[in-house]
Amino acid sequence: SYNIPTVKVVVRCRPLNRKEMDVHRGQVVLRNPRALPGEPRKTFTFDSVYDASSKQRDLYDETVRPLIDSVLDGFNGTIFAYGQTGTGKTYTMQGAWLEPERRGVIPNAFEHVFTQISRSAADRQYLVRASYLEIYREEIRDLLDPNVVNEDPKDALLREFQKEIALLRAQ
Ligand SMILES: Nc1ncnc2c1ncn2[C@@H]1O[C@H](COP(=O)(O)OP(=O)(O)OP(=O)(O)O)[C@@H](O)[C@H]1O
């Protein structure tokens, strides 16, 4: 079941906000001003595309769950969100923790990991570590310790790795 591509690129569009709806400008078309006349339209292909009505749970089940399953089997995995400000990175990754339908990738992944651990054989041991960092204007901030702002990213990363938190040593 691991014949999934090594890198998956997924697009998610958030719903228009009030300001965008008020503008009523319609569709955005990108055009290459140096294109020769008659040049065919370019097609961009993604592993998945989620529209404004997409659900957090569907995105998790289709796009994230297989990766977390492979991590539970010992492989490395990374998920990151990229996009300009206000496009929905925080909503997708974090969402609303207290509302099950609006929980994002991070809380859904935690639930997935701990559910799998609780179901695994009693003689199997897991160590789960977590750190939570923000890089903003070349500064690294430890979001689990908001008082610390580090100027040298290398020192900050080293310190983070040294003090990663052991959340669970499952029996
Ligand atoms: N899929 C979605 N469905 C409903 N609302 C969404 C969705 N994605 C984003 N939003 C809303 O759009 C707004 C901007 O989203 P968000 O804060 O996640 O953007 P961001 O990319 O993290 O921005 P920044 O880079 O400034 O932190 C928020 O109010 C968020 O709740």
PDB file of N, CA and C in Angstrom, residues 33-103:
ATOM      1  N   PRO A  33       1.829  37.320 -21.138  1.00  0.00           N
ATOM      2  CA  PRO A  33       1.817  38.370 -22.163  1.00  0.00           C
ATOM      3  C   PRO A  33       2.756  38.069 -23.328  1.00  0.00           C
ATOM      4  N   ARG A  34       3.709  37.143 -23.105  1.00  0.00           N
ATOM      5  CA  ARG A  34       4.638  36.831 -24.204  1.00  0.00           C
ATOM      6  C   ARG A  34       4.231  35.584 -24.990  1.00  0.00           C
ATOM      7  N   ALA A  35       3.043  35.062 -24.672  1.00  0.00           N
ATOM      8  CA  ALA A  35       2.601  33.850 -25.378  1.00  0.00           C
ATOM      9  C   ALA A  35       2.365  34.163 -26.852  1.00  0.00           C
ATOM     10  N   LEU A  36       2.710  33.214 -27.714  1.00  0.00           N
ATOM     11  CA  LEU A  36       2.445  33.390 -29.151  1.00  0.00           C
ATOM     12  C   LEU A  36       0.943  33.264 -29.371  1.00  0.00           C
ATOM     13  N   PRO A  37       0.434  33.933 -30.420  1.00  0.00           N
ATOM     14  CA  PRO A  37      -1.006  33.805 -30.667  1.00  0.00           C
ATOM     15  C   PRO A  37      -1.368  32.337 -30.889  1.00  0.00           C
ATOM     16  N   GLY A  38      -2.466  31.948 -30.354  1.00  0.00           N
ATOM     17  CA  GLY A  38      -2.905  30.563 -30.558  1.00  0.00           C
ATOM     18  C   GLY A  38      -2.249  29.555 -29.637  1.00  0.00           C
ATOM     19  N   GLU A  39      -1.365  30.035 -28.747  1.00  0.00           N
ATOM     20  CA  GLU A  39      -0.725  29.072 -27.829  1.00  0.00           C
ATOM     21  C   GLU A  39      -1.786  28.423 -26.938  1.00  0.00           C
ATOM     22  N   PRO A  40      -1.751  27.114 -26.824  1.00  0.00           N
ATOM     23  CA  PRO A  40      -2.803  26.468 -26.049  1.00  0.00           C
ATOM     24  C   PRO A  40      -2.749  26.872 -24.573  1.00  0.00           C
ATOM     25  N   ARG A  41      -3.880  26.752 -23.915  1.00  0.00           N
ATOM     26  CA  ARG A  41      -3.936  27.032 -22.481  1.00  0.00           C
ATOM     27  C   ARG A  41      -3.036  26.076 -21.725  1.00  0.00           C
ATOM     28  N   LYS A  42      -2.450  26.573 -20.656  1.00  0.00           N
ATOM     29  CA  LYS A  42      -1.599  25.702 -19.838  1.00  0.00           C
ATOM     30  C   LYS A  42      -2.465  25.008 -18.797  1.00  0.00           C
ATOM     31  N   THR A  43      -2.124  23.787 -18.546  1.00  0.00           N
ATOM     32  CA  THR A  43      -2.846  23.043 -17.531  1.00  0.00           C
ATOM     33  C   THR A  43      -1.898  22.748 -16.384  1.00  0.00           C
ATOM     34  N   PHE A  44      -2.329  22.997 -15.173  1.00  0.00           N
ATOM     35  CA  PHE A  44      -1.513  22.684 -13.998  1.00  0.00           C
ATOM     36  C   PHE A  44      -2.157  21.498 -13.294  1.00  0.00           C
ATOM     37  N   THR A  45      -1.366  20.536 -12.986  1.00  0.00           N
ATOM     38  CA  THR A  45      -1.906  19.303 -12.427  1.00  0.00           C
ATOM     39  C   THR A  45      -1.494  19.153 -10.964  1.00  0.00           C
ATOM     40  N   PHE A  46      -2.418  18.763 -10.129  1.00  0.00           N
ATOM     41  CA  PHE A  46      -2.141  18.555  -8.703  1.00  0.00           C
ATOM     42  C   PHE A  46      -2.624  17.168  -8.306  1.00  0.00           C
ATOM     43  N   ASP A  47      -2.098  16.679  -7.191  1.00  0.00           N
ATOM     44  CA  ASP A  47      -2.548  15.367  -6.722  1.00  0.00           C
ATOM     45  C   ASP A  47      -3.998  15.411  -6.271  1.00  0.00           C
ATOM     46  N   SER A  48      -4.400  16.527  -5.693  1.00  0.00           N
ATOM     47  CA  SER A  48      -5.813  16.735  -5.343  1.00  0.00           C
ATOM     48  C   SER A  48      -6.086  18.229  -5.339  1.00  0.00           C
ATOM     49  N   VAL A  49      -7.341  18.566  -5.568  1.00  0.00           N
ATOM     50  CA  VAL A  49      -7.771  19.966  -5.480  1.00  0.00           C
ATOM     51  C   VAL A  49      -9.026  19.988  -4.618  1.00  0.00           C
ATOM     52  N   TYR A  50      -8.996  20.833  -3.590  1.00  0.00           N
ATOM     53  CA  TYR A  50     -10.147  20.947  -2.685  1.00  0.00           C
ATOM     54  C   TYR A  50     -10.778  22.313  -2.859  1.00  0.00           C
ATOM     55  N   ASP A  51     -12.071  22.346  -3.107  1.00  0.00           N
ATOM     56  CA  ASP A  51     -12.728  23.630  -3.328  1.00  0.00           C
ATOM     57  C   ASP A  51     -13.238  24.210  -2.015  1.00  0.00           C
ATOM     58  N   ALA A  52     -13.943  25.325  -2.130  1.00  0.00           N
ATOM     59  CA  ALA A  52     -14.353  26.073  -0.945  1.00  0.00           C
ATOM     60  C   ALA A  52     -15.324  25.301  -0.059  1.00  0.00           C
ATOM     61  N   SER A  53     -15.969  24.277  -0.617  1.00  0.00           N
ATOM     62  CA  SER A  53     -16.924  23.533   0.212  1.00  0.00           C
ATOM     63  C   SER A  53     -16.292  22.279   0.816  1.00  0.00           C
ATOM     64  N   SER A  54     -14.981  22.094   0.619  1.00  0.00           N
ATOM     65  CA  SER A  54     -14.348  20.859   1.087  1.00  0.00           C
ATOM     66  C   SER A  54     -14.338  20.801   2.613  1.00  0.00           C
ATOM     67  N   LYS A  55     -14.396  19.583   3.112  1.00  0.00           N
ATOM     68  CA  LYS A  55     -14.483  19.358   4.560  1.00  0.00           C
ATOM     69  C   LYS A  55     -13.115  18.967   5.117  1.00  0.00           C
ATOM     70  N   GLN A  56     -12.838  19.440   6.329  1.00  0.00           N
ATOM     71  CA  GLN A  56     -11.567  19.102   6.986  1.00  0.00           C
ATOM     72  C   GLN A  56     -11.374  17.582   7.020  1.00  0.00           C
ATOM     73  N   ARG A  57     -12.453  16.866   7.355  1.00  0.00           N
ATOM     74  CA  ARG A  57     -12.360  15.415   7.523  1.00  0.00           C
ATOM     75  C   ARG A  57     -11.998  14.731   6.204  1.00  0.00           C
ATOM     76  N   ASP A  58     -12.586  15.193   5.083  1.00  0.00           N
ATOM     77  CA  ASP A  58     -12.298  14.575   3.788  1.00  0.00           C
ATOM     78  C   ASP A  58     -10.842  14.812   3.397  1.00  0.00           C
ATOM     79  N   LEU A  59     -10.374  16.038   3.626  1.00  0.00           N
ATOM     80  CA  LEU A  59      -8.980  16.338   3.305  1.00  0.00           C
ATOM     81  C   LEU A  59      -8.059  15.441   4.139  1.00  0.00           C
ATOM     82  N   TYR A  60      -8.412  15.276   5.408  1.00  0.00           N
ATOM     83  CA  TYR A  60      -7.585  14.421   6.268  1.00  0.00           C
ATOM     84  C   TYR A  60      -7.583  12.984   5.750  1.00  0.00           C
ATOM     85  N   ASP A  61      -8.781  12.456   5.538  1.00  0.00           N
ATOM     86  CA  ASP A  61      -8.875  11.034   5.184  1.00  0.00           C
ATOM     87  C   ASP A  61      -8.197  10.730   3.847  1.00  0.00           C
ATOM     88  N   GLU A  62      -8.359  11.614   2.883  1.00  0.00           N
ATOM     89  CA  GLU A  62      -7.831  11.319   1.547  1.00  0.00           C
ATOM     90  C   GLU A  62      -6.351  11.656   1.417  1.00  0.00           C
ATOM     91  N   THR A  63      -5.942  12.745   2.036  1.00  0.00           N
ATOM     92  CA  THR A  63      -4.606  13.268   1.737  1.00  0.00           C
ATOM     93  C   THR A  63      -3.618  13.067   2.874  1.00  0.00           C
ATOM     94  N   VAL A  64      -4.079  13.129   4.112  1.00  0.00           N
ATOM     95  CA  VAL A  64      -3.140  13.076   5.238  1.00  0.00           C
ATOM     96  C   VAL A  64      -3.057  11.670   5.850  1.00  0.00           C
ATOM     97  N   ARG A  65      -4.196  11.017   5.989  1.00  0.00           N
ATOM     98  CA  ARG A  65      -4.229   9.722   6.678  1.00  0.00           C
ATOM     99  C   ARG A  65      -3.199   8.718   6.144  1.00  0.00           C
ATOM    100  N   PRO A  66      -3.059   8.569   4.793  1.00  0.00           N
ATOM    101  CA  PRO A  66      -2.080   7.590   4.303  1.00  0.00           C
ATOM    102  C   PRO A  66      -0.651   7.918   4.745  1.00  0.00           C
ATOM    103  N   LEU A  67      -0.339   9.203   4.838  1.00  0.00           N
ATOM    104  CA  LEU A  67       1.019   9.588   5.254  1.00  0.00           C
ATOM    105  C   LEU A  67       1.231   9.261   6.732  1.00  0.00           C
ATOM    106  N   ILE A  68       0.248   9.570   7.568  1.00  0.00           N
ATOM    107  CA  ILE A  68       0.385   9.280   8.998  1.00  0.00           C
ATOM    108  C   ILE A  68       0.461   7.763   9.220  1.00  0.00           C
ATOM    109  N   ASP A  69      -0.298   7.007   8.433  1.00  0.00           N
ATOM    110  CA  ASP A  69      -0.207   5.549   8.536  1.00  0.00           C
ATOM    111  C   ASP A  69       1.214   5.077   8.238  1.00  0.00           C
ATOM    112  N   SER A  70       1.847   5.675   7.231  1.00  0.00           N
ATOM    113  CA  SER A  70       3.205   5.227   6.895  1.00  0.00           C
ATOM    114  C   SER A  70       4.196   5.680   7.979  1.00  0.00           C
ATOM    115  N   VAL A  71       3.937   6.831   8.611  1.00  0.00           N
ATOM    116  CA  VAL A  71       4.788   7.269   9.731  1.00  0.00           C
ATOM    117  C   VAL A  71       4.669   6.269  10.892  1.00  0.00           C
ATOM    118  N   LEU A  72       3.454   5.793  11.128  1.00  0.00           N
ATOM    119  CA  LEU A  72       3.250   4.812  12.200  1.00  0.00           C
ATOM    120  C   LEU A  72       3.965   3.499  11.892  1.00  0.00           C
ATOM    121  N   ASP A  73       4.259   3.288  10.608  1.00  0.00           N
ATOM    122  CA  ASP A  73       5.027   2.106  10.212  1.00  0.00           C
ATOM    123  C   ASP A  73       6.523   2.388  10.163  1.00  0.00           C
ATOM    124  N   GLY A  74       6.934   3.569  10.585  1.00  0.00           N
ATOM    125  CA  GLY A  74       8.357   3.852  10.704  1.00  0.00           C
ATOM    126  C   GLY A  74       8.970   4.727   9.630  1.00  0.00           C
ATOM    127  N   PHE A  75       8.179   5.184   8.674  1.00  0.00           N
ATOM    128  CA  PHE A  75       8.725   6.059   7.629  1.00  0.00           C
ATOM    129  C   PHE A  75       8.672   7.513   8.084  1.00  0.00           C
ATOM    130  N   ASN A  76       9.480   8.355   7.453  1.00  0.00           N
ATOM    131  CA  ASN A  76       9.410   9.785   7.753  1.00  0.00           C
ATOM    132  C   ASN A  76       8.338  10.443   6.892  1.00  0.00           C
ATOM    133  N   GLY A  77       7.723  11.466   7.430  1.00  0.00           N
ATOM    134  CA  GLY A  77       6.711  12.182   6.654  1.00  0.00           C
ATOM    135  C   GLY A  77       6.680  13.643   7.036  1.00  0.00           C
ATOM    136  N   THR A  78       6.382  14.492   6.092  1.00  0.00           N
ATOM    137  CA  THR A  78       6.271  15.936   6.337  1.00  0.00           C
ATOM    138  C   THR A  78       5.015  16.452   5.656  1.00  0.00           C
ATOM    139  N   ILE A  79       4.325  17.335   6.332  1.00  0.00           N
ATOM    140  CA  ILE A  79       3.199  18.033   5.709  1.00  0.00           C
ATOM    141  C   ILE A  79       3.429  19.513   5.957  1.00  0.00           C
ATOM    142  N   PHE A  80       3.403  20.316   4.934  1.00  0.00           N
ATOM    143  CA  PHE A  80       3.448  21.747   5.201  1.00  0.00           C
ATOM    144  C   PHE A  80       2.480  22.501   4.307  1.00  0.00           C
ATOM    145  N   ALA A  81       2.018  23.629   4.841  1.00  0.00           N
ATOM    146  CA  ALA A  81       1.085  24.474   4.100  1.00  0.00           C
ATOM    147  C   ALA A  81       1.836  25.709   3.637  1.00  0.00           C
ATOM    148  N   TYR A  82       1.580  26.097   2.416  1.00  0.00           N
ATOM    149  CA  TYR A  82       2.291  27.224   1.818  1.00  0.00           C
ATOM    150  C   TYR A  82       1.264  28.111   1.133  1.00  0.00           C
ATOM    151  N   GLY A  83       1.395  29.397   1.306  1.00  0.00           N
ATOM    152  CA  GLY A  83       0.464  30.295   0.619  1.00  0.00           C
ATOM    153  C   GLY A  83       0.517  31.674   1.216  1.00  0.00           C
ATOM    154  N   GLN A  84      -0.002  32.639   0.486  1.00  0.00           N
ATOM    155  CA  GLN A  84       0.081  34.010   0.978  1.00  0.00           C
ATOM    156  C   GLN A  84      -0.834  34.193   2.182  1.00  0.00           C
ATOM    157  N   THR A  85      -0.683  35.340   2.836  1.00  0.00           N
ATOM    158  CA  THR A  85      -1.426  35.572   4.069  1.00  0.00           C
ATOM    159  C   THR A  85      -2.938  35.544   3.814  1.00  0.00           C
ATOM    160  N   GLY A  86      -3.649  34.925   4.725  1.00  0.00           N
ATOM    161  CA  GLY A  86      -5.110  34.894   4.642  1.00  0.00           C
ATOM    162  C   GLY A  86      -5.689  33.854   3.701  1.00  0.00           C
ATOM    163  N   THR A  87      -4.882  32.941   3.216  1.00  0.00           N
ATOM    164  CA  THR A  87      -5.395  31.960   2.253  1.00  0.00           C
ATOM    165  C   THR A  87      -5.910  30.679   2.923  1.00  0.00           C
ATOM    166  N   GLY A  88      -5.688  30.536   4.238  1.00  0.00           N
ATOM    167  CA  GLY A  88      -6.283  29.386   4.927  1.00  0.00           C
ATOM    168  C   GLY A  88      -5.301  28.343   5.438  1.00  0.00           C
ATOM    169  N   LYS A  89      -4.032  28.706   5.581  1.00  0.00           N
ATOM    170  CA  LYS A  89      -3.037  27.741   6.074  1.00  0.00           C
ATOM    171  C   LYS A  89      -3.362  27.318   7.504  1.00  0.00           C
ATOM    172  N   THR A  90      -3.631  28.302   8.357  1.00  0.00           N
ATOM    173  CA  THR A  90      -3.919  27.990   9.767  1.00  0.00           C
ATOM    174  C   THR A  90      -5.221  27.199   9.866  1.00  0.00           C
ATOM    175  N   TYR A  91      -6.204  27.590   9.085  1.00  0.00           N
ATOM    176  CA  TYR A  91      -7.481  26.866   9.115  1.00  0.00           C
ATOM    177  C   TYR A  91      -7.258  25.401   8.747  1.00  0.00           C
ATOM    178  N   THR A  92      -6.486  25.160   7.700  1.00  0.00           N
ATOM    179  CA  THR A  92      -6.271  23.785   7.244  1.00  0.00           C
ATOM    180  C   THR A  92      -5.421  22.992   8.230  1.00  0.00           C
ATOM    181  N   MET A  93      -4.365  23.593   8.727  1.00  0.00           N
ATOM    182  CA  MET A  93      -3.445  22.843   9.588  1.00  0.00           C
ATOM    183  C   MET A  93      -3.964  22.708  11.005  1.00  0.00           C
ATOM    184  N   GLN A  94      -4.603  23.757  11.510  1.00  0.00           N
ATOM    185  CA  GLN A  94      -5.013  23.758  12.910  1.00  0.00           C
ATOM    186  C   GLN A  94      -6.549  23.744  13.026  1.00  0.00           C
ATOM    187  N   GLY A  95      -7.192  24.674  12.359  1.00  0.00           N
ATOM    188  CA  GLY A  95      -8.650  24.736  12.395  1.00  0.00           C
ATOM    189  C   GLY A  95      -9.153  25.106  13.775  1.00  0.00           C
ATOM    190  N   ALA A  96     -10.373  24.710  14.052  1.00  0.00           N
ATOM    191  CA  ALA A  96     -10.966  25.001  15.359  1.00  0.00           C
ATOM    192  C   ALA A  96     -10.927  23.719  16.179  1.00  0.00           C
ATOM    193  N   TRP A  97     -10.045  23.693  17.170  1.00  0.00           N
ATOM    194  CA  TRP A  97      -9.779  22.477  17.940  1.00  0.00           C
ATOM    195  C   TRP A  97     -11.028  21.964  18.657  1.00  0.00           C
ATOM    196  N   LEU A  98     -11.874  22.875  19.076  1.00  0.00           N
ATOM    197  CA  LEU A  98     -12.999  22.459  19.917  1.00  0.00           C
ATOM    198  C   LEU A  98     -14.226  22.044  19.114  1.00  0.00           C
ATOM    199  N   GLU A  99     -14.184  22.272  17.809  1.00  0.00           N
ATOM    200  CA  GLU A  99     -15.323  21.874  16.976  1.00  0.00           C
ATOM    201  C   GLU A  99     -14.894  20.727  16.078  1.00  0.00           C
ATOM    202  N   PRO A 100     -15.367  19.502  16.377  1.00  0.00           N
ATOM    203  CA  PRO A 100     -14.858  18.327  15.651  1.00  0.00           C
ATOM    204  C   PRO A 100     -14.866  18.486  14.134  1.00  0.00           C
ATOM    205  N   GLU A 101     -15.909  19.096  13.565  1.00  0.00           N
ATOM    206  CA  GLU A 101     -15.963  19.205  12.106  1.00  0.00           C
ATOM    207  C   GLU A 101     -14.972  20.201  11.532  1.00  0.00           C
ATOM    208  N   ARG A 102     -14.476  21.087  12.389  1.00  0.00           N
ATOM    209  CA  ARG A 102     -13.553  22.106  11.890  1.00  0.00           C
ATOM    210  C   ARG A 102     -12.129  21.870  12.360  1.00  0.00           C
ATOM    211  N   ARG A 103     -11.882  20.698  12.948  1.00  0.00           N
ATOM    212  CA  ARG A 103     -10.507  20.380  13.345  1.00  0.00           C
ATOM    213  C   ARG A 103      -9.649  20.169  12.114  1.00  0.00           C
TER     214      ARG A 103
END
